[in-house]
PDB file of C-alpha atoms in Angstrom:
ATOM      1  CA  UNK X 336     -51.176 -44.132  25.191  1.00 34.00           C
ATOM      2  CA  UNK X 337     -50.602 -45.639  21.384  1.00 37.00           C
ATOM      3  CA  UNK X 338     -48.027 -43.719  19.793  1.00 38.00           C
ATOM      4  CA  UNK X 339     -47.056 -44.314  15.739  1.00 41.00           C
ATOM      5  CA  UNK X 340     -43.349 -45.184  14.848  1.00 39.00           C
ATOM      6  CA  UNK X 341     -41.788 -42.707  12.730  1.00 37.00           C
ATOM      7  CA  UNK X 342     -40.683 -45.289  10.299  1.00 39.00           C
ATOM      8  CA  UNK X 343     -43.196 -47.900   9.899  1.00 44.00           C
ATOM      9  CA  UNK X 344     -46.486 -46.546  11.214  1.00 42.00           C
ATOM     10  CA  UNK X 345     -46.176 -49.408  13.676  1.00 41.00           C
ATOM     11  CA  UNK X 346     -48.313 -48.577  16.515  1.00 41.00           C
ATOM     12  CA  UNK X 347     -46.824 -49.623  20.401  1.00 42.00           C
ATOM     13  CA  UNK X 348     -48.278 -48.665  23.730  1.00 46.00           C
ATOM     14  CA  UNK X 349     -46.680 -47.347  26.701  1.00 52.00           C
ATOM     15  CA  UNK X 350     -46.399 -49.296  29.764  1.00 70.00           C
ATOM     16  CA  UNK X 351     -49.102 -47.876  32.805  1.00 86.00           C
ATOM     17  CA  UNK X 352     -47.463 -47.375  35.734  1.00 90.00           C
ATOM     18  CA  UNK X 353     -48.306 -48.603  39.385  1.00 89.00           C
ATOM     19  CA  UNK X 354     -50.240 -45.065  40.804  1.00 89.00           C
ATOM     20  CA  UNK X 355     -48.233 -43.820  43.679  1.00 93.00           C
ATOM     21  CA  UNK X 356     -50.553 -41.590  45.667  1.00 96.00           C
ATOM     22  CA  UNK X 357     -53.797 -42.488  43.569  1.00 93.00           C
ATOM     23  CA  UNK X 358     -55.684 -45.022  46.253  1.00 93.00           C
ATOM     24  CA  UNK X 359     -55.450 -43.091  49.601  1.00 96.00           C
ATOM     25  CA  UNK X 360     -55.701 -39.611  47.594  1.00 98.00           C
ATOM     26  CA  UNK X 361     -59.367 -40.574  46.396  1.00 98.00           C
ATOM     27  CA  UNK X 362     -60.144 -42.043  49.940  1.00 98.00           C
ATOM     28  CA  UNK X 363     -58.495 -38.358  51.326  1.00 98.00           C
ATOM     29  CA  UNK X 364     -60.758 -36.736  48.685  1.00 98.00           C
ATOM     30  CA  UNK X 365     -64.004 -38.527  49.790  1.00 98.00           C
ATOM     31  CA  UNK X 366     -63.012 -37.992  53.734  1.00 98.00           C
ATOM     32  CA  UNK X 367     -62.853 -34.528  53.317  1.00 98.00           C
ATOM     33  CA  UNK X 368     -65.396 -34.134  51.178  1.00 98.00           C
ATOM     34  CA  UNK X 369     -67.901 -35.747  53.787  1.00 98.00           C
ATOM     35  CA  UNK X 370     -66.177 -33.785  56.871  1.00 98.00           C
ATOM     36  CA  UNK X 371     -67.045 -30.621  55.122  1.00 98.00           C
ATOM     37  CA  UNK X 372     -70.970 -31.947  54.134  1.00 98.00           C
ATOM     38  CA  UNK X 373     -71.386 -32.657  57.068  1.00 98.00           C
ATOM     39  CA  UNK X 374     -70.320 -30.149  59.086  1.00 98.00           C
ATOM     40  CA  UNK X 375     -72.344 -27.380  57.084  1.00 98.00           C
ATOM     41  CA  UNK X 376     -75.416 -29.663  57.623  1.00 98.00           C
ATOM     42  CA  UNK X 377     -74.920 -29.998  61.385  1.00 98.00           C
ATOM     43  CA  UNK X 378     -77.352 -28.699  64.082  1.00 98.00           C
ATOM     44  CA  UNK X 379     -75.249 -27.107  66.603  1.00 98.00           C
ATOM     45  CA  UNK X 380     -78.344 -26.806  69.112  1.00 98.00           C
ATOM     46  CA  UNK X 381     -78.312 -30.478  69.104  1.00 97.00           C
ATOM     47  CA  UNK X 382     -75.802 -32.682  70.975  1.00 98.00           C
ATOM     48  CA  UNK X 383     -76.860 -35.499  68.910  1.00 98.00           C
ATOM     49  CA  UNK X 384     -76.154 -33.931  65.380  1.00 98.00           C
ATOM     50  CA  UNK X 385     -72.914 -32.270  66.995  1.00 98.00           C
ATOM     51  CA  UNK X 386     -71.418 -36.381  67.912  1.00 98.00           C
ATOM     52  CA  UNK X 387     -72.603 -37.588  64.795  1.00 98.00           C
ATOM     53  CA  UNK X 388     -70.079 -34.985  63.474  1.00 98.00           C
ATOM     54  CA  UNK X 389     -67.208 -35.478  66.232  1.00 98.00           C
ATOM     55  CA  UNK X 390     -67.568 -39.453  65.594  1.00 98.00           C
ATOM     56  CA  UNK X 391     -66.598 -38.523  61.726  1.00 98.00           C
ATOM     57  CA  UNK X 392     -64.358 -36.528  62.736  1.00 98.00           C
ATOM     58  CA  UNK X 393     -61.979 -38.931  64.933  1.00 98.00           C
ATOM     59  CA  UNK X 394     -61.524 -40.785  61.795  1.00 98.00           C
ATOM     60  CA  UNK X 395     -61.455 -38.581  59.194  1.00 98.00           C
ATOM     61  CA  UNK X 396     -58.418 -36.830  61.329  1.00 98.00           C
ATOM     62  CA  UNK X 397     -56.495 -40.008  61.903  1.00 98.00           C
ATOM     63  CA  UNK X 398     -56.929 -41.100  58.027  1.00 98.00           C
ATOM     64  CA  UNK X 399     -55.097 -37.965  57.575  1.00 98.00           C
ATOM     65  CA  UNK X 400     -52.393 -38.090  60.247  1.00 98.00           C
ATOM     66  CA  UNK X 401     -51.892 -41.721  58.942  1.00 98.00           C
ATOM     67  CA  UNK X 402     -51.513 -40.926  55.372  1.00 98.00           C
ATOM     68  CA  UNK X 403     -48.832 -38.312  56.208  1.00 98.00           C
ATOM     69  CA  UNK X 404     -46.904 -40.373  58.553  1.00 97.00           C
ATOM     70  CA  UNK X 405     -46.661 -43.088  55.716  1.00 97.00           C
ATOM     71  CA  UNK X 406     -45.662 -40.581  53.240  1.00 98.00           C
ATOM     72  CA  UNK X 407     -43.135 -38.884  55.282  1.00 97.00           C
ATOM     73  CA  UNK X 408     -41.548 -42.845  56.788  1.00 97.00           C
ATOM     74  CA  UNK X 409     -41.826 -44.286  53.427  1.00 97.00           C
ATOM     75  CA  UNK X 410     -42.538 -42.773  50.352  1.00 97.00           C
ATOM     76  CA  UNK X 411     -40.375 -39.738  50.662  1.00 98.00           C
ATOM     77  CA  UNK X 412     -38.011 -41.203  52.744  1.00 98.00           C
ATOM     78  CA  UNK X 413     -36.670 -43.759  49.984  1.00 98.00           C
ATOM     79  CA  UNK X 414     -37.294 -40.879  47.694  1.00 98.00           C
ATOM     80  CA  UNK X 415     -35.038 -38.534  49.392  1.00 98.00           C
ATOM     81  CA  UNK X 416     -31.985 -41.174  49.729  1.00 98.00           C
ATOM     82  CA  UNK X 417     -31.929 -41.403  45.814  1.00 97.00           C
ATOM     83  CA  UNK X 418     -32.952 -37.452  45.504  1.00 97.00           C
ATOM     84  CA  UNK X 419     -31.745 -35.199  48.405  1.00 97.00           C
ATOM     85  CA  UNK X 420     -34.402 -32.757  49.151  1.00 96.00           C
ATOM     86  CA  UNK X 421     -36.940 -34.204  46.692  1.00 96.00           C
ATOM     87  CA  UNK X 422     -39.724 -33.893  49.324  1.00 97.00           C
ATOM     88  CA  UNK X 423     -38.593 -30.757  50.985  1.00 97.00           C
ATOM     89  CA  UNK X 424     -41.797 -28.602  50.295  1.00 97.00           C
ATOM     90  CA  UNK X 425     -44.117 -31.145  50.912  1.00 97.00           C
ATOM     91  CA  UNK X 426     -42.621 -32.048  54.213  1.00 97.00           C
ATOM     92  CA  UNK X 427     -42.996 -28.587  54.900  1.00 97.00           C
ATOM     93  CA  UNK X 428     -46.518 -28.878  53.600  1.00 97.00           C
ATOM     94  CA  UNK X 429     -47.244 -31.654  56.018  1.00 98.00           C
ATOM     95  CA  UNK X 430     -45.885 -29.642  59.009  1.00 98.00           C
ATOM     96  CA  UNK X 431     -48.457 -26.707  58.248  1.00 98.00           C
ATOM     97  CA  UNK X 432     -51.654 -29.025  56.880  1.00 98.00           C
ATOM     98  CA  UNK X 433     -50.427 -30.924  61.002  1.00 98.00           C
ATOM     99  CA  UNK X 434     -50.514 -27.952  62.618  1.00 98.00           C
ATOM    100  CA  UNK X 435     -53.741 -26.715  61.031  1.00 98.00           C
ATOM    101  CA  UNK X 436     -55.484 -29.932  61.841  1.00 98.00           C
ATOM    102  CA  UNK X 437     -54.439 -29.712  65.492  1.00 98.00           C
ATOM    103  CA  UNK X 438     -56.465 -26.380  65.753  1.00 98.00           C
ATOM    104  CA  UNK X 439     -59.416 -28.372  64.506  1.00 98.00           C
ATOM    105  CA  UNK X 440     -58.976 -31.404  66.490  1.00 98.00           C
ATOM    106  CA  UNK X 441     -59.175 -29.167  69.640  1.00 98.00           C
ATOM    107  CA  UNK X 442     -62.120 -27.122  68.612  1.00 98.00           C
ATOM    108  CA  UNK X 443     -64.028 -30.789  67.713  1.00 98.00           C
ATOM    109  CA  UNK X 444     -63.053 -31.453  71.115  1.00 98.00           C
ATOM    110  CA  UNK X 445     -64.231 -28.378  72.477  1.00 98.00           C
ATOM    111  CA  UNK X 446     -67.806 -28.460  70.241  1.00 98.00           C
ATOM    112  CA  UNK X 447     -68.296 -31.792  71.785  1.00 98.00           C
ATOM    113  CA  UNK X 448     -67.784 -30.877  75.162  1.00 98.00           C
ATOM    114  CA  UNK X 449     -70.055 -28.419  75.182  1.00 98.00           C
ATOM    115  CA  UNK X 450     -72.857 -29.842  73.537  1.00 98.00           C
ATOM    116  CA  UNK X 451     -72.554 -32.593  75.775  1.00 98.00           C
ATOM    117  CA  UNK X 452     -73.389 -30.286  78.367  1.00 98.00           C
ATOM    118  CA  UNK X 453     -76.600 -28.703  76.677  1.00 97.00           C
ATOM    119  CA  UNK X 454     -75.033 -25.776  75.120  1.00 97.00           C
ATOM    120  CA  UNK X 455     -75.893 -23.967  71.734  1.00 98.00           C
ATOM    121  CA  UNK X 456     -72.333 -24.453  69.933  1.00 98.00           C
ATOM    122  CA  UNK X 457     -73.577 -23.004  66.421  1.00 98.00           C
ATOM    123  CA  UNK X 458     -70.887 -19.710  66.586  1.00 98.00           C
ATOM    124  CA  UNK X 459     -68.171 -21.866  67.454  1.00 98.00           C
ATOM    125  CA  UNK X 460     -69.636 -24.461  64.495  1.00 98.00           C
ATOM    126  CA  UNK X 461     -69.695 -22.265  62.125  1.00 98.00           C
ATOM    127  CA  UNK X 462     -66.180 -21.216  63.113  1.00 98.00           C
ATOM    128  CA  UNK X 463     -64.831 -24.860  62.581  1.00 98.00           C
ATOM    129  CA  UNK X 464     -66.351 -24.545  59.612  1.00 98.00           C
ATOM    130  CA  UNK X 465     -64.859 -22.372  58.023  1.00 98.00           C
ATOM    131  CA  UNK X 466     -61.327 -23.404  59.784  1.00 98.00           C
ATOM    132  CA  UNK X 467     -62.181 -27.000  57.481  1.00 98.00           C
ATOM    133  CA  UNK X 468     -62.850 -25.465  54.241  1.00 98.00           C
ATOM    134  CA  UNK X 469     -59.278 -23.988  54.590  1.00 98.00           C
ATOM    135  CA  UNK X 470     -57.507 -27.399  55.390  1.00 98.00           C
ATOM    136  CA  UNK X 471     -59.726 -28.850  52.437  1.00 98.00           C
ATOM    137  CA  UNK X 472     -58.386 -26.556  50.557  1.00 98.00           C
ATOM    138  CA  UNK X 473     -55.064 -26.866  51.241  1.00 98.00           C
ATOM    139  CA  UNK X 474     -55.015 -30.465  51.199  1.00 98.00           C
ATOM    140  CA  UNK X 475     -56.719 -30.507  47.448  1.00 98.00           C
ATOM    141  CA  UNK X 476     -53.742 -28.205  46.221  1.00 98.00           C
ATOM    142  CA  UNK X 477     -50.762 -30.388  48.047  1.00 98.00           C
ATOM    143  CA  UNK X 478     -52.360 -33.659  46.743  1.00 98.00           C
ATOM    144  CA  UNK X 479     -52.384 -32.173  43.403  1.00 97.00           C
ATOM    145  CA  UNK X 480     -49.030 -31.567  43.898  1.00 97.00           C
ATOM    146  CA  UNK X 481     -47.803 -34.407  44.600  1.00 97.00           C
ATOM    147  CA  UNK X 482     -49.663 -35.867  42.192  1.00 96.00           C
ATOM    148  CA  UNK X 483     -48.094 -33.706  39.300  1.00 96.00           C
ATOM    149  CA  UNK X 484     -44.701 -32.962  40.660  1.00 96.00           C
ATOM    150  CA  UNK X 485     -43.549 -35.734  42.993  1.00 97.00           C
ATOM    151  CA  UNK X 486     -45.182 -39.039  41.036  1.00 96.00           C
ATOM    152  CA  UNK X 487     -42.915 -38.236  38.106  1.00 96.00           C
ATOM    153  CA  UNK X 488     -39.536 -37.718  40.331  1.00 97.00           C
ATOM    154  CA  UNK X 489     -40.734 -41.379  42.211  1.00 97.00           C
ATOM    155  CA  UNK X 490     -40.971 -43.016  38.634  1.00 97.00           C
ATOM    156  CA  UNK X 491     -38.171 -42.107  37.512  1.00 97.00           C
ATOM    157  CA  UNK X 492     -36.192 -43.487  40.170  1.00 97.00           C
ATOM    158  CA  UNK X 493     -38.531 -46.404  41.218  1.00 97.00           C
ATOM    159  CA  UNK X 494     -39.483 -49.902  39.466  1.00 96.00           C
ATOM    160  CA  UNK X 495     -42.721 -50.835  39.601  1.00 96.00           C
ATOM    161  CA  UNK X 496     -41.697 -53.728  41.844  1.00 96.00           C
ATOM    162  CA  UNK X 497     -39.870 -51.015  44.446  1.00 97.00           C
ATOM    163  CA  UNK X 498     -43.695 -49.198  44.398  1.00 96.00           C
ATOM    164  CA  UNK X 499     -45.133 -52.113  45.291  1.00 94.00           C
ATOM    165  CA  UNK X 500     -42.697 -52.799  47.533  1.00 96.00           C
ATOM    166  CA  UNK X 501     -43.214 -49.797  49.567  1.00 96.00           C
ATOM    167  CA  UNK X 502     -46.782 -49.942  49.132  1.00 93.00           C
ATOM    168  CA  UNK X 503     -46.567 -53.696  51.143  1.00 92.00           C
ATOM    169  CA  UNK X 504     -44.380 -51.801  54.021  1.00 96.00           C
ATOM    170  CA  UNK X 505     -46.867 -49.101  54.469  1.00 96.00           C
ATOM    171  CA  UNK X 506     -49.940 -51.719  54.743  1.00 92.00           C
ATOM    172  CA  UNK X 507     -47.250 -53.735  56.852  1.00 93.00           C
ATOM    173  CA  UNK X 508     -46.620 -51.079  59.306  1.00 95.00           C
ATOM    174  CA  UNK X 509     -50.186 -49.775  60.538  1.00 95.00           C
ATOM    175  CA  UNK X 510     -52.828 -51.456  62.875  1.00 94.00           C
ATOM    176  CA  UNK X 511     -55.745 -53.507  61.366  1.00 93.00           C
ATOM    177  CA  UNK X 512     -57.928 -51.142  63.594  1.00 95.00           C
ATOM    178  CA  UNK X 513     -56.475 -48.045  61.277  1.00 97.00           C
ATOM    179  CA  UNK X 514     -55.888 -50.212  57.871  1.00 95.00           C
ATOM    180  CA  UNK X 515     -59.810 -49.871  58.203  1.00 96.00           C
ATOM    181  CA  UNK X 516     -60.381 -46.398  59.042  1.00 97.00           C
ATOM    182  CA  UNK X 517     -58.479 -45.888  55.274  1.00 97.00           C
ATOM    183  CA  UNK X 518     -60.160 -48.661  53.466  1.00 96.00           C
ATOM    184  CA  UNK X 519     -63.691 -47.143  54.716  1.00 97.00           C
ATOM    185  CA  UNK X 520     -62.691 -44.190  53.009  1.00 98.00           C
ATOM    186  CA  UNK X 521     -60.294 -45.210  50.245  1.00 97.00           C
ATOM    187  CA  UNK X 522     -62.678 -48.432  49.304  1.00 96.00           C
ATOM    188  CA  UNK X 523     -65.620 -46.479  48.302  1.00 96.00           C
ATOM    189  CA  UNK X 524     -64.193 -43.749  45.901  1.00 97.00           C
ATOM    190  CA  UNK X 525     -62.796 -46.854  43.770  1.00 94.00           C
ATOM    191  CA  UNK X 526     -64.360 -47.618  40.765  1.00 93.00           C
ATOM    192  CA  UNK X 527     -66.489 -50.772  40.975  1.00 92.00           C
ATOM    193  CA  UNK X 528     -63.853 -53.004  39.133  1.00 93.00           C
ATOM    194  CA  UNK X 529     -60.605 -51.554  40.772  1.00 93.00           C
ATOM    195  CA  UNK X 530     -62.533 -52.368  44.054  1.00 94.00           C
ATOM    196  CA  UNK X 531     -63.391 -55.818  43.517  1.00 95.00           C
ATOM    197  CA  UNK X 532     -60.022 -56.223  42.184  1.00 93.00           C
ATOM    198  CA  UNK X 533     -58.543 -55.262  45.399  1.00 92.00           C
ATOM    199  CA  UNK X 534     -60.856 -57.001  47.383  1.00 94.00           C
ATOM    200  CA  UNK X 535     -60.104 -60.689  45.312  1.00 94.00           C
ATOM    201  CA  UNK X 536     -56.618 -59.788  46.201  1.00 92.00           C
ATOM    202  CA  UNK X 537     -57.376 -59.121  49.846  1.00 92.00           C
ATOM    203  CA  UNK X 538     -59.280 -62.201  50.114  1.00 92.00           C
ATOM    204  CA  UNK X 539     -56.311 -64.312  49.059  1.00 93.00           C
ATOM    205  CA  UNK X 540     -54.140 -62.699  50.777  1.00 89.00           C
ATOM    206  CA  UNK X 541     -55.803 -61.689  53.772  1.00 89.00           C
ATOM    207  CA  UNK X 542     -56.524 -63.942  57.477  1.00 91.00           C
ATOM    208  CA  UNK X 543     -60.309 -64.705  56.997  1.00 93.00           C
ATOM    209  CA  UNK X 544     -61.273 -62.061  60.182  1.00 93.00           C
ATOM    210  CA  UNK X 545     -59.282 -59.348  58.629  1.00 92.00           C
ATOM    211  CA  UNK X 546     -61.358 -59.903  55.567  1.00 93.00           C
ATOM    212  CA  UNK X 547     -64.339 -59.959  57.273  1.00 95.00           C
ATOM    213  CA  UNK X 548     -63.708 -56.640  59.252  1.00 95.00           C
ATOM    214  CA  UNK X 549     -63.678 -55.315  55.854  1.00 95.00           C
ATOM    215  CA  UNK X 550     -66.794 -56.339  54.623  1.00 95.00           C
ATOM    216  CA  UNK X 551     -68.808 -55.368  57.547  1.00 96.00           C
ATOM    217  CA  UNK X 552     -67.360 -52.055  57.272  1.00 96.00           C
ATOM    218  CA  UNK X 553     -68.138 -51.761  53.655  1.00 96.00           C
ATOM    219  CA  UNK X 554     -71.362 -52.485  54.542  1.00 95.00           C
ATOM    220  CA  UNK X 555     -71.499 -49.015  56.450  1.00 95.00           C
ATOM    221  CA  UNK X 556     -70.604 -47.201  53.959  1.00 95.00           C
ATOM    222  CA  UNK X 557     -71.447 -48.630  50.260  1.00 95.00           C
ATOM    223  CA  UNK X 558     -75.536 -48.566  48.861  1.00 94.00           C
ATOM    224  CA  UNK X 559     -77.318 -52.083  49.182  1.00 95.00           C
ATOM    225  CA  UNK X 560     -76.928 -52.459  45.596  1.00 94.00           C
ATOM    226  CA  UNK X 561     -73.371 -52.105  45.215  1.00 94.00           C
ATOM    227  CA  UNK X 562     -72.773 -54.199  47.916  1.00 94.00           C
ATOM    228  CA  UNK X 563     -74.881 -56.593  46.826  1.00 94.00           C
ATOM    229  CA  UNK X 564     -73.021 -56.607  43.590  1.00 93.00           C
ATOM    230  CA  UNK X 565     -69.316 -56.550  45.297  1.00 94.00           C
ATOM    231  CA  UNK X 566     -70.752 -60.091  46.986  1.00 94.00           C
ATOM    232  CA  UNK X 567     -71.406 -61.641  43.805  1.00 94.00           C
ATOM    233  CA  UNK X 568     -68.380 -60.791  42.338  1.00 95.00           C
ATOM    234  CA  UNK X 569     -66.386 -62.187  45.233  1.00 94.00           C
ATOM    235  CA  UNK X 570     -68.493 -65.261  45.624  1.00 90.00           C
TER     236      UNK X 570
END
């Protein structure tokens, strides 16, 4: 943002600040956003169409327990210690969005099941359905949230180098196997530069099969062309 100096008409621009919650919100985004797709296009007569569904499911549910656990053992834990109570609603948040997600975890279970054993599970589909659209919902509101309310407490408390410290201790404290369930998701709703920025950065940084187990998974989940275009960048 260029602002003019009241004196001079000199013109200086603001420092951009290291985005707290904007990389695994826009992966949270695009997980839900495919959860709920998909499980409106299901075929609940079909046990086929009904694992499809389950398989996204698993993931989609653990990006989300994930996210919260690193929220709630990093990010609002060093914000609390500077700002008592900072992160009091949207611990509570977390604690209803859990218990919400439990309900739906067991009826995935339960749809699976069931359609495993030949049964027409369209009543209780269209049930989890509708249970989704209400933890999509309230996800969408507490990310916004966050994004509006709690970002501005963590900047004004945090360096840039503290952000990115925390950011290292949340990739330092989950599994490679669940580092990729969030970059399938997170990796895709980048822009095309902020993701091959990332990835040059991985690659560096990264042991060669840990890079690897990203690409293959990006192959998944990106079109042929932007892949194709993410390999010639990182050549």
């Amino acid at each position: 943002m260029k602002t003019n100096h009241p004196m001079n008409g000199a013109t200086s621009v603001a420092k951009e600040r290291i985005p707290v919650f904007d990389l695994p919100h826009k992966g949270i985004r695009n997980a839900l956003s495919q959860m709920s797709l998909l499980a409106g296009q299901t075929d609940y007569t079909t046990f086929a169409s009904v694992d499809r569904l389950y398989k996204l499911g698993k993931m989609v549910f653990r990006f989300l327990t994930l996210h919260a656990l690193d929220e709630n053992e990093v990010t609002f834990k060093y914000l609390d210690a500077r700002v008592p109570g900072a992160t009091d609603h949207e611990r509570d948040d977390h604690e209803r969005l859990e218990a919400l997600q439990y309900t739906l975890e067991q009826q995935l279970e339960n749809l699976h099941m069931l359609a495993s054993e030949g049964q027409d599970v369209s009543e209780q589909g269209a049930r989890f359905y509708q249970l989704f659209s209400e933890l999509h919902g309230m996800h969408l509101a507490h990310m916004l949230e966050e994004e509006r309310e709690v970002q501005p407490q963590i900047y004004a408390h945090f360096s840039d180098e503290e952000i990115l410290e925390q950011r290292k201790e949340i990739i330092g404290k989950n599994k490679p196997e669940d580092l990729l369930i969030m970059w399938r998701f997170m990796l895709p709703a980048f822009s095309q530069a902020t993701r091959i920025g990332l990835l040059k950065a991985f690659k560096i940084g990264m042991p060669e099969p840990a890079f690897a187990a990203i690409m293959t998974t990006l192959k998944e989940v990106l079109s042929e062309s932007d892949m194709k275009h993410l390999e010639s960048a990182l050549a």
